[in-house]
Each structure stands twice: as structure tokens, then as C-alpha cells.
PDB file of C-alpha atoms in Angstrom:
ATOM      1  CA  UNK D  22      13.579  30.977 -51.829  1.00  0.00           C
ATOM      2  CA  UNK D  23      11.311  30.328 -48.975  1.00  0.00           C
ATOM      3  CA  UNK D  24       8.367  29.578 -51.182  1.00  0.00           C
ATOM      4  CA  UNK D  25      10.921  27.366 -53.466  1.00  0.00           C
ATOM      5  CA  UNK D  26      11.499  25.420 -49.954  1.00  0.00           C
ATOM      6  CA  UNK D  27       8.383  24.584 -49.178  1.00  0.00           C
ATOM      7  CA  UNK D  28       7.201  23.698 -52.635  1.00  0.00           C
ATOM      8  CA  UNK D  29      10.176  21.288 -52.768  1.00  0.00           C
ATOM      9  CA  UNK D  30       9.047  19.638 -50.108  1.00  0.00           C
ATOM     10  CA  UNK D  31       5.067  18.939 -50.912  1.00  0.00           C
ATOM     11  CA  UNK D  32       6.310  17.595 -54.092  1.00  0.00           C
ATOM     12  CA  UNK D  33       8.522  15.112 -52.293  1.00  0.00           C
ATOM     13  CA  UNK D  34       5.715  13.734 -50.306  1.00  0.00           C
ATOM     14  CA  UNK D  35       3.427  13.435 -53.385  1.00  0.00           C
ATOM     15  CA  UNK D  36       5.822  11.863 -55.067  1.00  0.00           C
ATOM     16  CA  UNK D  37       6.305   8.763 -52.350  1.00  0.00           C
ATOM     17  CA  UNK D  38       3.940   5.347 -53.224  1.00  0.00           C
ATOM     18  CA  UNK D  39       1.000   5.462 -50.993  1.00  0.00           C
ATOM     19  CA  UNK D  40       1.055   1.552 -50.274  1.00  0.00           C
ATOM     20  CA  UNK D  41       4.162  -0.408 -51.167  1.00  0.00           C
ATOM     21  CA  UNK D  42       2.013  -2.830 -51.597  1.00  0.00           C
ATOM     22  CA  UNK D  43      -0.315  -1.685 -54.503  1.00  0.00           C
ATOM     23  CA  UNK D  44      -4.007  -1.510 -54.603  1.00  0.00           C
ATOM     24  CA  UNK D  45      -6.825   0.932 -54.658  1.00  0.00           C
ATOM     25  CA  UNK D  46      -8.806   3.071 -52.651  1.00  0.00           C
ATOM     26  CA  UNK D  47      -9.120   6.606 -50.739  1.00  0.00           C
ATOM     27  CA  UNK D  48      -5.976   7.852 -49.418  1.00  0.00           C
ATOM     28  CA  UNK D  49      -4.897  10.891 -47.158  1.00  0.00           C
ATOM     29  CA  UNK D  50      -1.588  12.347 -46.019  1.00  0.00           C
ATOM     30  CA  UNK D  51      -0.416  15.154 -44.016  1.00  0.00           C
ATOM     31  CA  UNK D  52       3.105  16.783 -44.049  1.00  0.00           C
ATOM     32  CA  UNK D  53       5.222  19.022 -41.123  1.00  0.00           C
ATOM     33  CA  UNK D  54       8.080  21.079 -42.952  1.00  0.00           C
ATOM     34  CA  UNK D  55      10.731  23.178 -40.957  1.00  0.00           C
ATOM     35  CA  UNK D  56      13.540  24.730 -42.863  1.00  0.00           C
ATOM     36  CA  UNK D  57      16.149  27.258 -42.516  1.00  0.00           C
ATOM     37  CA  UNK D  58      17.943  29.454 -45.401  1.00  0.00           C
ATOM     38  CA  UNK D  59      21.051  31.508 -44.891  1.00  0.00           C
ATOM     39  CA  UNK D  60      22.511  33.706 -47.267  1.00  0.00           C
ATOM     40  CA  UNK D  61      25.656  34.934 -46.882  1.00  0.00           C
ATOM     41  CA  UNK D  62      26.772  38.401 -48.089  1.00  0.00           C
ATOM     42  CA  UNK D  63      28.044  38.717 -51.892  1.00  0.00           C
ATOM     43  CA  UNK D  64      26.758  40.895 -54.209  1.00  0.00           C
ATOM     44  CA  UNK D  65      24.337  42.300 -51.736  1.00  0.00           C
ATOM     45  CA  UNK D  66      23.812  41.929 -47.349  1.00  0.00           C
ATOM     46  CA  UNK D  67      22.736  38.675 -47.648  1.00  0.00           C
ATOM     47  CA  UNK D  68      19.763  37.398 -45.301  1.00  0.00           C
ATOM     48  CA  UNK D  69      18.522  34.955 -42.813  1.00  0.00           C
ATOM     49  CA  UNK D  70      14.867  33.441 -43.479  1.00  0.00           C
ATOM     50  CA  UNK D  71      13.451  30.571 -41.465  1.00  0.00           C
ATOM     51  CA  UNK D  72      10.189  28.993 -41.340  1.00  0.00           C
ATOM     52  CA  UNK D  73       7.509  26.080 -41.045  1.00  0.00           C
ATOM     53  CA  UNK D  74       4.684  24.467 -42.943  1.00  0.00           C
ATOM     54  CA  UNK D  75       2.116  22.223 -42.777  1.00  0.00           C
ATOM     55  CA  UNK D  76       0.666  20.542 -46.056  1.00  0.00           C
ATOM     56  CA  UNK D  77      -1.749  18.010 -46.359  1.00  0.00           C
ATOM     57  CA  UNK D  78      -4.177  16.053 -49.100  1.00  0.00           C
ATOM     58  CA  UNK D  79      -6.861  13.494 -50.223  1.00  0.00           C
ATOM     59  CA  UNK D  80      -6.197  10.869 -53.451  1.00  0.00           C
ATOM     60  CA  UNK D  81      -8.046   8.320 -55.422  1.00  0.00           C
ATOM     61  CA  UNK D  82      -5.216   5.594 -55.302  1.00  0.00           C
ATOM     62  CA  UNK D  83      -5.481   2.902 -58.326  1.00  0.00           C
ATOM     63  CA  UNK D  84      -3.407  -0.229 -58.866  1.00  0.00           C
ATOM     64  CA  UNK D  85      -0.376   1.942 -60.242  1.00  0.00           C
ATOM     65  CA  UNK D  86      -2.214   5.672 -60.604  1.00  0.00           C
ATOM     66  CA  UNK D  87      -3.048   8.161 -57.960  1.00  0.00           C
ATOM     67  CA  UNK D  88      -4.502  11.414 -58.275  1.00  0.00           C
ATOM     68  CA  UNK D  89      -5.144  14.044 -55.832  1.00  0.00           C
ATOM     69  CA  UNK D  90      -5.894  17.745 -53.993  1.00  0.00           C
ATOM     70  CA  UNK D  91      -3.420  19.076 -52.178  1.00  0.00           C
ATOM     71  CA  UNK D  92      -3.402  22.679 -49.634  1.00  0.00           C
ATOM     72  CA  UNK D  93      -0.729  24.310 -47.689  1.00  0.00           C
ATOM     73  CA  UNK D  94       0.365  26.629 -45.104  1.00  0.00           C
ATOM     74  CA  UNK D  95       3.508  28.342 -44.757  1.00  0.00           C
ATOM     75  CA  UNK D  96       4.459  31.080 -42.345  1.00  0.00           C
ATOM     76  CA  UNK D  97       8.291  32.783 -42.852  1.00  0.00           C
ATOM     77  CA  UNK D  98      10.448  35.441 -41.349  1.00  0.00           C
ATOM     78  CA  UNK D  99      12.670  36.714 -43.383  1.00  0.00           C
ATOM     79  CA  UNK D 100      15.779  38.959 -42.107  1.00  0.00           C
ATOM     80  CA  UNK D 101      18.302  41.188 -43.685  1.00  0.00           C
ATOM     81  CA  UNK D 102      21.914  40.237 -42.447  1.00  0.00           C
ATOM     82  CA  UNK D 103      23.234  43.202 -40.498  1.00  0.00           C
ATOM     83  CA  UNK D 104      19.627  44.539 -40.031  1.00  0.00           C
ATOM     84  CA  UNK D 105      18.699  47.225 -37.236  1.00  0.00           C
ATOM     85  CA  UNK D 106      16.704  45.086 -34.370  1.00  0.00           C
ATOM     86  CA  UNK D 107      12.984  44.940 -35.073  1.00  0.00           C
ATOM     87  CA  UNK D 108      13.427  44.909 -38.972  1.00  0.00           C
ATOM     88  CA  UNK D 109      11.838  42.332 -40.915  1.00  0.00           C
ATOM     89  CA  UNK D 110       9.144  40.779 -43.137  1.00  0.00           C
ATOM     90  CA  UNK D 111       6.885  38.145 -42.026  1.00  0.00           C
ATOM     91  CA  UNK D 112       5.540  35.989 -44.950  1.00  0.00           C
ATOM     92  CA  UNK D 113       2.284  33.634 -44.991  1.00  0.00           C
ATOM     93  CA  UNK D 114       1.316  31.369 -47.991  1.00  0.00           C
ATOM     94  CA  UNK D 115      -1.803  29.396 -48.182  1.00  0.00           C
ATOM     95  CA  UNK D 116      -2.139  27.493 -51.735  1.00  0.00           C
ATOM     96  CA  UNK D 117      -3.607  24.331 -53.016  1.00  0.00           C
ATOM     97  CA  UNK D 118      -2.766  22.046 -56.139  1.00  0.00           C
ATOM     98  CA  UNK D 119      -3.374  19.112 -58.308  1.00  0.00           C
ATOM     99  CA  UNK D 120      -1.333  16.091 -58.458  1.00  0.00           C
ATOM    100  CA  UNK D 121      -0.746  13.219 -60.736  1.00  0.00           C
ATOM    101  CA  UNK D 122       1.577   9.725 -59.829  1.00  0.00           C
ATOM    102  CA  UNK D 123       2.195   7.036 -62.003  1.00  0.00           C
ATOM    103  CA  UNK D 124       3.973   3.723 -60.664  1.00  0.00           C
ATOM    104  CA  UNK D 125       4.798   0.865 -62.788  1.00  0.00           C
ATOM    105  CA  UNK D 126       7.581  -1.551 -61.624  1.00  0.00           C
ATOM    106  CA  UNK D 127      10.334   0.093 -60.372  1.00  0.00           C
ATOM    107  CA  UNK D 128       9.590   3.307 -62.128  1.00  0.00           C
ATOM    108  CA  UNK D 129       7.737   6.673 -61.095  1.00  0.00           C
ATOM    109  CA  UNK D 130       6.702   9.730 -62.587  1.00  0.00           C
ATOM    110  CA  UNK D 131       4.486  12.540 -61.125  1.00  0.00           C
ATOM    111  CA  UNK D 132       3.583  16.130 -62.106  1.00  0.00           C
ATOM    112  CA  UNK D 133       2.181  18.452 -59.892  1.00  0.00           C
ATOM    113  CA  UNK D 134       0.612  22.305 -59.905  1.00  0.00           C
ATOM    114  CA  UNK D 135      -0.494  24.634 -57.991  1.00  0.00           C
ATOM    115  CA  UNK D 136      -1.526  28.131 -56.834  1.00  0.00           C
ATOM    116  CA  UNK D 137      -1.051  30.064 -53.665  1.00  0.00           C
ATOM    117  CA  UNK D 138      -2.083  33.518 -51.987  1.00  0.00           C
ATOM    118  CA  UNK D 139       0.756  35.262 -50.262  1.00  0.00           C
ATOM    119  CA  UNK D 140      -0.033  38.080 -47.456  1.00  0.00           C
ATOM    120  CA  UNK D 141       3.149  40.014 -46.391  1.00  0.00           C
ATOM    121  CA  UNK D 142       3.828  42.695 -43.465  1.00  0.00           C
ATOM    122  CA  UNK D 143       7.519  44.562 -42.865  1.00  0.00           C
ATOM    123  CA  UNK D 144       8.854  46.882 -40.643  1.00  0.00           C
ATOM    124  CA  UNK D 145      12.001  48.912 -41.509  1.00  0.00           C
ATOM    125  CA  UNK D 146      13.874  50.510 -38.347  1.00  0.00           C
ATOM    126  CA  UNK D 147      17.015  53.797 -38.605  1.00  0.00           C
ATOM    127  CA  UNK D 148      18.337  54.370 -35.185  1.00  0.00           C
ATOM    128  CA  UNK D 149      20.996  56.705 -34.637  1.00  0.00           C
ATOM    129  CA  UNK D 150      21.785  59.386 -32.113  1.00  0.00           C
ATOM    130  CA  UNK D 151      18.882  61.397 -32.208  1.00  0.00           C
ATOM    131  CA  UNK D 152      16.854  59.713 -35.029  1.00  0.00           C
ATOM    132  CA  UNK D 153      14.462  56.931 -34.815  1.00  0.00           C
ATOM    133  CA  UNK D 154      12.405  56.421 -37.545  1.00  0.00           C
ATOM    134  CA  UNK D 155      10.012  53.273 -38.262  1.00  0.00           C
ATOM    135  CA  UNK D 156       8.042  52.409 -41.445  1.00  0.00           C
ATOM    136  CA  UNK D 157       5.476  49.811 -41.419  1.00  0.00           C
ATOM    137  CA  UNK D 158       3.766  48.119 -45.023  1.00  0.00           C
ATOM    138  CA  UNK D 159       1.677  45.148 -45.669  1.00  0.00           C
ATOM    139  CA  UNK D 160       0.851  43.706 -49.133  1.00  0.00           C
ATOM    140  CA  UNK D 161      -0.346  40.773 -51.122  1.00  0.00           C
ATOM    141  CA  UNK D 162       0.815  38.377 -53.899  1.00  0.00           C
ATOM    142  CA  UNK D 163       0.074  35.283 -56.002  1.00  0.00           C
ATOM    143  CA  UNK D 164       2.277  32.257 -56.079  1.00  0.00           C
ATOM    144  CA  UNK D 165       2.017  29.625 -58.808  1.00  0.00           C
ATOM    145  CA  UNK D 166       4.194  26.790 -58.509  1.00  0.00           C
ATOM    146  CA  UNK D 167       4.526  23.682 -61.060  1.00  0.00           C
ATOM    147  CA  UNK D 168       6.792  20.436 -60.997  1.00  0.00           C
ATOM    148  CA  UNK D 169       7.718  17.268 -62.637  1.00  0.00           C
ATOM    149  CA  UNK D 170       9.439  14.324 -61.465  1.00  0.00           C
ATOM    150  CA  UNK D 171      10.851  10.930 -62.527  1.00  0.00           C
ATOM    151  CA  UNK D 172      12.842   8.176 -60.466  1.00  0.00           C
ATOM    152  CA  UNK D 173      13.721   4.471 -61.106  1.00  0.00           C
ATOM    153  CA  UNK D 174      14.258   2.206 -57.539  1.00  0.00           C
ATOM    154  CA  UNK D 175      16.363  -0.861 -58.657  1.00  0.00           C
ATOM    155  CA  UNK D 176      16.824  -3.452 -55.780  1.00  0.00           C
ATOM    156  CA  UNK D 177      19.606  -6.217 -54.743  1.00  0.00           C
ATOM    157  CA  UNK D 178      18.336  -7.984 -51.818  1.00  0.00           C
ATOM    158  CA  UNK D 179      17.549  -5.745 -49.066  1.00  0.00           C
ATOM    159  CA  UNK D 180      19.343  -2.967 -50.942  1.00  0.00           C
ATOM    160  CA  UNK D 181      18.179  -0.504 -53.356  1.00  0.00           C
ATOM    161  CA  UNK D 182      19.339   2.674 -55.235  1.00  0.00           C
ATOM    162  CA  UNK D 183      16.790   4.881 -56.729  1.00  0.00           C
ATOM    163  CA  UNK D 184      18.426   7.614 -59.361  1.00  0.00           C
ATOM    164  CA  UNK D 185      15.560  10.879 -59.371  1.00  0.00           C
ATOM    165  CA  UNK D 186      15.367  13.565 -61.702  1.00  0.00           C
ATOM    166  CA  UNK D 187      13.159  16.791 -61.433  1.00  0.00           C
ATOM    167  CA  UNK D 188      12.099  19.925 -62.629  1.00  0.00           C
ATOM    168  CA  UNK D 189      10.996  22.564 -60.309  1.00  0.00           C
ATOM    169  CA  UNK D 190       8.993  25.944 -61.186  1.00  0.00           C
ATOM    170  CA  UNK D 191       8.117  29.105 -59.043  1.00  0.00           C
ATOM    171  CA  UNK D 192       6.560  32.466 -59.825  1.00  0.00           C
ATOM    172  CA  UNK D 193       5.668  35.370 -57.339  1.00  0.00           C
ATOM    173  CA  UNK D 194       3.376  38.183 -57.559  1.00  0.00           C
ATOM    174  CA  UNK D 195       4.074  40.888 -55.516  1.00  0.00           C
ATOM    175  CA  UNK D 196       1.372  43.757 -55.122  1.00  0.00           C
ATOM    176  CA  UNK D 197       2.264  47.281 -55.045  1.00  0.00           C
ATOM    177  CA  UNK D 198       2.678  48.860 -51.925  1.00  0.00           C
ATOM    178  CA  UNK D 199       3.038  52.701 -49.425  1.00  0.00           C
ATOM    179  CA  UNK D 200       4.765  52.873 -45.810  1.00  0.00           C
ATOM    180  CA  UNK D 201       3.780  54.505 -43.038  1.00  0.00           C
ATOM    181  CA  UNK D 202       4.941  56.010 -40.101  1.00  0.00           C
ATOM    182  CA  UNK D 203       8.537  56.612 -40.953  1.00  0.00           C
ATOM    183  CA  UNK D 204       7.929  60.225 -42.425  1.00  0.00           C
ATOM    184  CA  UNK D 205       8.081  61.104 -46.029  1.00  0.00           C
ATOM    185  CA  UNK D 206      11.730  61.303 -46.358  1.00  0.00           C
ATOM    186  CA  UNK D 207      11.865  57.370 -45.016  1.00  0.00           C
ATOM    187  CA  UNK D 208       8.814  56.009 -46.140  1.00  0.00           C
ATOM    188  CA  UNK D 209       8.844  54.133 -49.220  1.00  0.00           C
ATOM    189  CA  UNK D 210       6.588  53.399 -52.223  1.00  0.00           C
ATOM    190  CA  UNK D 211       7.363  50.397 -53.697  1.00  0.00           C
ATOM    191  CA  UNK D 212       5.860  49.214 -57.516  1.00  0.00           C
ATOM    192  CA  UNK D 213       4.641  45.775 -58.173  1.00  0.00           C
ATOM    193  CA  UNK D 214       7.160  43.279 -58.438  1.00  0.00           C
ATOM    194  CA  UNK D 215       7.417  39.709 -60.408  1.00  0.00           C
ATOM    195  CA  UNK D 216      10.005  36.808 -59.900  1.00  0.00           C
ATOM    196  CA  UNK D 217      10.294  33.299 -60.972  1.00  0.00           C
ATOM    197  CA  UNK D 218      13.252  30.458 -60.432  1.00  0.00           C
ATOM    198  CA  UNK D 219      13.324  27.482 -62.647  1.00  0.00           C
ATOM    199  CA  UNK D 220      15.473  24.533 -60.763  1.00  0.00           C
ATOM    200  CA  UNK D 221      16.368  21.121 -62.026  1.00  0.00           C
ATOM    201  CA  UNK D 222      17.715  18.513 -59.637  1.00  0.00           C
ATOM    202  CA  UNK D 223      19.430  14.822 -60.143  1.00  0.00           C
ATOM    203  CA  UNK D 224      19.761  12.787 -56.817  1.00  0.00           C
ATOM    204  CA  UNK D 225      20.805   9.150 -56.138  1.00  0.00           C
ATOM    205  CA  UNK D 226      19.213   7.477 -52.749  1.00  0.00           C
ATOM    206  CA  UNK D 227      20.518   4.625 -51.669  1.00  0.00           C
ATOM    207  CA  UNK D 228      18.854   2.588 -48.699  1.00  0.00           C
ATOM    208  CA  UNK D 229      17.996  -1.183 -47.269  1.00  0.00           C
ATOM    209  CA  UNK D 230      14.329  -2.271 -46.400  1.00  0.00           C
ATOM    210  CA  UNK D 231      13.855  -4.424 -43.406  1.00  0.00           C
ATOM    211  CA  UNK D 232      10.663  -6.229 -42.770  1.00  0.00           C
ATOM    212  CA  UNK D 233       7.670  -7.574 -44.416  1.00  0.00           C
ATOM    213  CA  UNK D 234       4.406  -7.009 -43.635  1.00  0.00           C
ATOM    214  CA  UNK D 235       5.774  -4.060 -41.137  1.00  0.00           C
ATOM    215  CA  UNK D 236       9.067  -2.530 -42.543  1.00  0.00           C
ATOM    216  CA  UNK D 237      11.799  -0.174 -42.465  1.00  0.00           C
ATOM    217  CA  UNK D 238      14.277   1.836 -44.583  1.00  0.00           C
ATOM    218  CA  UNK D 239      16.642   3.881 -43.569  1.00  0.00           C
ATOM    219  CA  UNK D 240      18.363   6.260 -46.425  1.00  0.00           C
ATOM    220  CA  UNK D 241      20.723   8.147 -47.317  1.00  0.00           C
ATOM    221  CA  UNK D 242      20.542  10.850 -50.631  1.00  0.00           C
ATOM    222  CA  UNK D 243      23.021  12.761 -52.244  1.00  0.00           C
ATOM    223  CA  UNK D 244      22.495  14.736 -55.634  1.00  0.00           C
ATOM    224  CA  UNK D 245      22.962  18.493 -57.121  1.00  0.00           C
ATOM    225  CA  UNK D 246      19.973  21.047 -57.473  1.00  0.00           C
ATOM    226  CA  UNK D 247      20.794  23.887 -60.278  1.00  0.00           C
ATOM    227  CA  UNK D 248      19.442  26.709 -61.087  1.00  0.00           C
ATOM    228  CA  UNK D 249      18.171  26.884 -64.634  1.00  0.00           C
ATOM    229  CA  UNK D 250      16.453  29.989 -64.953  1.00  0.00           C
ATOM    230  CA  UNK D 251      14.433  33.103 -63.253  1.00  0.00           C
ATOM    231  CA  UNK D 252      15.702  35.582 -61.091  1.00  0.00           C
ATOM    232  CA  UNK D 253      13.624  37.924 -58.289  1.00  0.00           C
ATOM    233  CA  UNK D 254      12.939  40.719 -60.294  1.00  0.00           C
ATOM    234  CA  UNK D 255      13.990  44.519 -59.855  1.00  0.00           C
ATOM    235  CA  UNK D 256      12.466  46.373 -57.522  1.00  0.00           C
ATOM    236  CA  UNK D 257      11.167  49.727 -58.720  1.00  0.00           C
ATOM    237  CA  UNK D 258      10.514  52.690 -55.678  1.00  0.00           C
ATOM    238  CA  UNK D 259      10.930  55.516 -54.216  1.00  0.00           C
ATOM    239  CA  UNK D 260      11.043  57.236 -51.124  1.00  0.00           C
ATOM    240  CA  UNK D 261       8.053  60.027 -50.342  1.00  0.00           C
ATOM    241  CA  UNK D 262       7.089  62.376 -53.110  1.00  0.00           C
ATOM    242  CA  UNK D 263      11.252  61.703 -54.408  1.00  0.00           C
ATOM    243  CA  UNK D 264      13.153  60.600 -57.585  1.00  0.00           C
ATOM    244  CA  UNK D 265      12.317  57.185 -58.492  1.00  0.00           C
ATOM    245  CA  UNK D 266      14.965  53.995 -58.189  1.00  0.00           C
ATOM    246  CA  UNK D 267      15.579  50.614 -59.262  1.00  0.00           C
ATOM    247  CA  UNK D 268      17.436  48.065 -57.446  1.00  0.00           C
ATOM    248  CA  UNK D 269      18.407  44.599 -59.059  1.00  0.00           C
ATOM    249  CA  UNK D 270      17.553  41.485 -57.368  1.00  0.00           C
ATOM    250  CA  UNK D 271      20.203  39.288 -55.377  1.00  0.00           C
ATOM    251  CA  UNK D 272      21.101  36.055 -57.162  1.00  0.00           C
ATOM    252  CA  UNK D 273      19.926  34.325 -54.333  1.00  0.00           C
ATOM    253  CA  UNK D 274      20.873  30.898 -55.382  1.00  0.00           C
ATOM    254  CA  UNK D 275      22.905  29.688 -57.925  1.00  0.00           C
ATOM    255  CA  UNK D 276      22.907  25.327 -57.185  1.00  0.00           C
ATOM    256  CA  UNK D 277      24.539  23.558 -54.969  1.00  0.00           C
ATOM    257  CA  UNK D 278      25.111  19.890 -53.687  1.00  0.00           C
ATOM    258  CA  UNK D 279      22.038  17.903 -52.044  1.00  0.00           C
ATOM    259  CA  UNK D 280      22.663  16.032 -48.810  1.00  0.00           C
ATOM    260  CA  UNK D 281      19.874  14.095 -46.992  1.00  0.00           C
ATOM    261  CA  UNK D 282      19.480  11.213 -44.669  1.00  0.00           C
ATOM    262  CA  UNK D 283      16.154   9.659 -43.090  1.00  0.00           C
ATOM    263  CA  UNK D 284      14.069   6.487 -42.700  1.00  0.00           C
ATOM    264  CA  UNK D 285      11.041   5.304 -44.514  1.00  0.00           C
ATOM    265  CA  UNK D 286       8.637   2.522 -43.012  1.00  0.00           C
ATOM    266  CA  UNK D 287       4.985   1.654 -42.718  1.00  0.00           C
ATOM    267  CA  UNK D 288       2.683  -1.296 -43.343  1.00  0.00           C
ATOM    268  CA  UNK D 289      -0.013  -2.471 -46.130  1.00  0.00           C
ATOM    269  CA  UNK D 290      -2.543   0.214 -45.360  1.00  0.00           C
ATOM    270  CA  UNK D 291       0.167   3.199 -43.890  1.00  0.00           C
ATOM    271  CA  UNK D 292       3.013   4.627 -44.938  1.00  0.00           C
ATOM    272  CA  UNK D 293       5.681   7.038 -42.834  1.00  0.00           C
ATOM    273  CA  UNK D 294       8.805   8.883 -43.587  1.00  0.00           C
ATOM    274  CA  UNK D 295      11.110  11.714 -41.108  1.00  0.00           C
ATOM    275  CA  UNK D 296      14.135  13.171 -43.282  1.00  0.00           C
ATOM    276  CA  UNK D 297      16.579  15.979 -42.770  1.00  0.00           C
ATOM    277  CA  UNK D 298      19.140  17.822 -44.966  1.00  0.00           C
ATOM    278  CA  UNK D 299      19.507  20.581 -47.233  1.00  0.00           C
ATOM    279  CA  UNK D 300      21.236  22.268 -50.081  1.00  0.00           C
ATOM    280  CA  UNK D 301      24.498  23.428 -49.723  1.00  0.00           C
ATOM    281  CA  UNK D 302      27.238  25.446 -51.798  1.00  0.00           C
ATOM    282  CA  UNK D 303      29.863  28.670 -50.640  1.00  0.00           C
ATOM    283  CA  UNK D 304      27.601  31.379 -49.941  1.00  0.00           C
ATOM    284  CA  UNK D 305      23.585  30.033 -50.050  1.00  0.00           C
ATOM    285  CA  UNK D 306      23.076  27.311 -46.953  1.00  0.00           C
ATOM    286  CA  UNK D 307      19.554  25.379 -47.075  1.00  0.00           C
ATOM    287  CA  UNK D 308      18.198  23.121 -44.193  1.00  0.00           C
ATOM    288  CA  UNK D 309      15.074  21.373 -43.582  1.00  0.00           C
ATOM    289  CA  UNK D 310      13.435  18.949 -41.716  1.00  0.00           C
ATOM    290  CA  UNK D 311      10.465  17.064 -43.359  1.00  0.00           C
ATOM    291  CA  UNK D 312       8.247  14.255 -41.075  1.00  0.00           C
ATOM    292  CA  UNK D 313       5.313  12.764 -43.596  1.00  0.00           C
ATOM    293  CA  UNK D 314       2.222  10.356 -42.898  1.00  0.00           C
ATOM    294  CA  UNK D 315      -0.168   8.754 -45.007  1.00  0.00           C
ATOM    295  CA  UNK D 316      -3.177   6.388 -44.632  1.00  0.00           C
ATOM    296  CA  UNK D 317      -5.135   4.009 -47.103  1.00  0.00           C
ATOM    297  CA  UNK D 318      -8.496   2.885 -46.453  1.00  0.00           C
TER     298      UNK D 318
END
């Protein structure tokens, strides 16, 4: 769900007009990304995961086209609820992509993919009276990531609404991998491991521009995210020379309600945006703060 966060969010900023304006030329942005995901215990522990990235990218920018490159950097920890102190997994992603944006009146559409490497390290901890064991792994994985998005801004004065609808797609990689240092009783072998999430959203934004030749909006956005398809995958290990296991994975996230709030602004050659908010339902709690810039020229 970390990598679905941050994907999420580079598709938003590709997705915003790079002058309101119109015209062509070169364009660059850069993105800032800091989220939070809490998972409360269900069907399994539950876990804790928190983050940032920063994502940025060039585009040829025509009267109503754009096209453009776009790369990534991600860094997560990730944390079992209830877990020992000094357990966790530490994520980094580094990817790049291709994107496409069509504007034409008040409409938009946009489709965007991409791939990413993933390096990961953990460190499993048992404590207890006279035992203290520690196992240490690192492994690698591939992330490929695709999306597709549509929206219609209708405005009344300084007012506007802007209905969005969007398909979001995910699939990890996971290499193989051996502990070490815990002993062969504690040490685990783990097999590879695939997982993939398919999520649909439909949102409704509703905000007021203020200004001219150097404006403002402020905005508010309110929606549902669902989950369509995919799941984690089973893990498949087993610990030392032993028996082998499988474990199924947690349903991680099921959908829940989109609230978001923020302000937009810029001028003919620059365009801004700083939003906040997240995805909410009873047991899977997703925040994030996004701040984006662009430039024309």
C-alpha cells in the first residue's frame, strides 16, 4: 500500500494543466509526497508504514496535449503493530514512467505508466528471558505501476466543480530471500512473492478561483476509492532446514471514503498546488500531504 500511495500521488500531479492559460513549450515539475498508513488489527496484527517521496519530470506541452518523463524516489518504514522494538522493514523505490494529458475545454484525460526497482532490508527481533535472537535479510523487487484518468471542471462564476474518475494499477515483485544471524531454528527462507491491487476512484472537487493574471483556488474534494481487484500474494517459507509454510496475505485495503482540502494558484508561465487528506474507512487509515510546482518556458 505504500507503493499504491505514492503512485497515487505522481499521477495527481501529472494529471493538473501545466498553464491555465494554454500554449506550448518545455515544461518541468517537481513533487514532495509525505504520507502515513495505519492498519488496524483484523484478520491479521495490522501495521504502521510511513514515508516520503520526491517525484519530478520534463514535458513537451502543446496547445491542449502534453507528453512527458517522469522518475521517483520513495523511501518507507514499514512496522508490524505489536512488534518487538527494533523490528522492521525499510523500503526504497526508484522508478520512472511515461505520461500522456489531453485538455480540451473543460475536459481531461491522461494515462500514465511506469516501472520501478524496489531494494528492501528487515530485521526481525524475539526477546524473552534468556533468549535474544535477531535475523537480518535484504532483497530486491520490480514495481510496475499503470493509470488512467478522466475529469470534467464545469464553472459558475468564480465557482467550479470538477467530477474525476480513475483507474489505478500496481504490481510487486518480490525476490527470494535467506536470514541471518538469528540461528537456524529463527532464521527464515522466504520464496519469491507477487502482488497486485487494482483501485478505481470517483471524486467531486469543488473550489473558487480568485485572480487573473496571478490567481488562487482553494478546494475542497470528497469521493470513494475501491478496491477492484489484486491482493498481496501468499507468502511461501520456512524456517532453517524445516517444514515448509504458507501464509495468506492481509486484505490490506478494502475502499474507503476520500477527503481532501488544499489550494491551487500560479500565473501564465507557473503553476502551484499544497493539498492534504487521505483515505479513510473502519480499520485501514490513509494520510498524505502532497506540495507540487511546475514551470513553463
Amino acid at each position: 500500500m505504500s507503493a499504491q500511495a505514492i503512485s497515487t500521488a505522481i499521477s495527481s500531479a501529472i494529471a493538473h494543466p501545466h498553464a491555465p492559460n494554454g500554449g506550448g513549450g518545455n515544461g518541468v515539475w517537481a513533487e514532495e509526497i509525505l504520507f502515513q498508513i495505519d492498519r488496524d488489527a483484523e484478520d491479521a496484527l495490522g501495521f504502521e508504514s510511513e514515508g516520503f517521496g520526491l517525484a519530478g519530470g520534463y514535458e513537451l506541452v502543446g496547445d491542449n496535449q502534453a507528453v512527458g518523463l517522469s522518475a521517483s524516489f520513495v523511501s518507507v518504514e514499514y512496522n508490524d503493530q505489536g512488534a518487538a522494538a527494533g523490528e522492521k522493514i525499510a523500503m526504497n523505490f526508484l522508478g520512472g514512467g511515461a505520461y500522456w494529458r489531453v485538455q480540451a475545454g473543460g475536459f481531461q484525460g491522461n494515462v500514465r505508466g511506469g516501472l520501478g526497482y524496489a531494494s528492501f532490508d528487515s530485521t526481525r527481533v524475539l526477546t524473552t528471558g534468556d533468549i535474544n535472537l535477531r535475523s537480518e535479510a535484504d532483497w530486491n523487487g520490480w514495481l510496475i505501476e499503470g493509470h488512467a484518468g478522466v475529469s470534467y471542471e464545469a464553472r459558475l462564476g468564480l465557482f467550479y466543480a470538477r467530477p474525476e474518475l480513475s483507474a489505478d494499477y500496481i504490481r510487486l515483485s518480490e525476490d527470494g530471500y535467506t536470514e541471518a544471524g538469528g540461528g537456524n531454528g529463527f532464521d527464515l527462507t522466504v520464496e519469491d512473492r507477487k502482488g497486485d491491487l487494482l483501485t478505481g476512484s470517483a471524486l467531486m472537487a469543488l473550489g473558487a478561483r480568485f485572480g487573473d493574471d496571478f490567481w488562487w483556488a482553494p478546494e475542497v474534494k470528497v469521493g470513494w476509492r475501491a478496491k477492484l481487484a489484486g491482493d498481496a500474494g501468499k507468502t511461501v517459507a520456512r524456517f532453517g532446514t524445516g517444514t515448509q509454510f504458507s501464509l495468506d496475505a492481509e486484505d490490506a485495503f478494502k475502499g474507503g471514503a476520500v477527503a481532501r482540502v488544499g489550494v491551487r494558484g500560479g500565473a501564465n508561465q507557473v503553476l502551484y498546488a499544497i493539498e492534504g487528506g487521505g483515505v479513510f474507512d473502519d480499520s485501514y487509515k490513509e494520510y498524505d500531504l502532497r506540495a507540487v510546482v511546475r514551470f513553463l518556458f
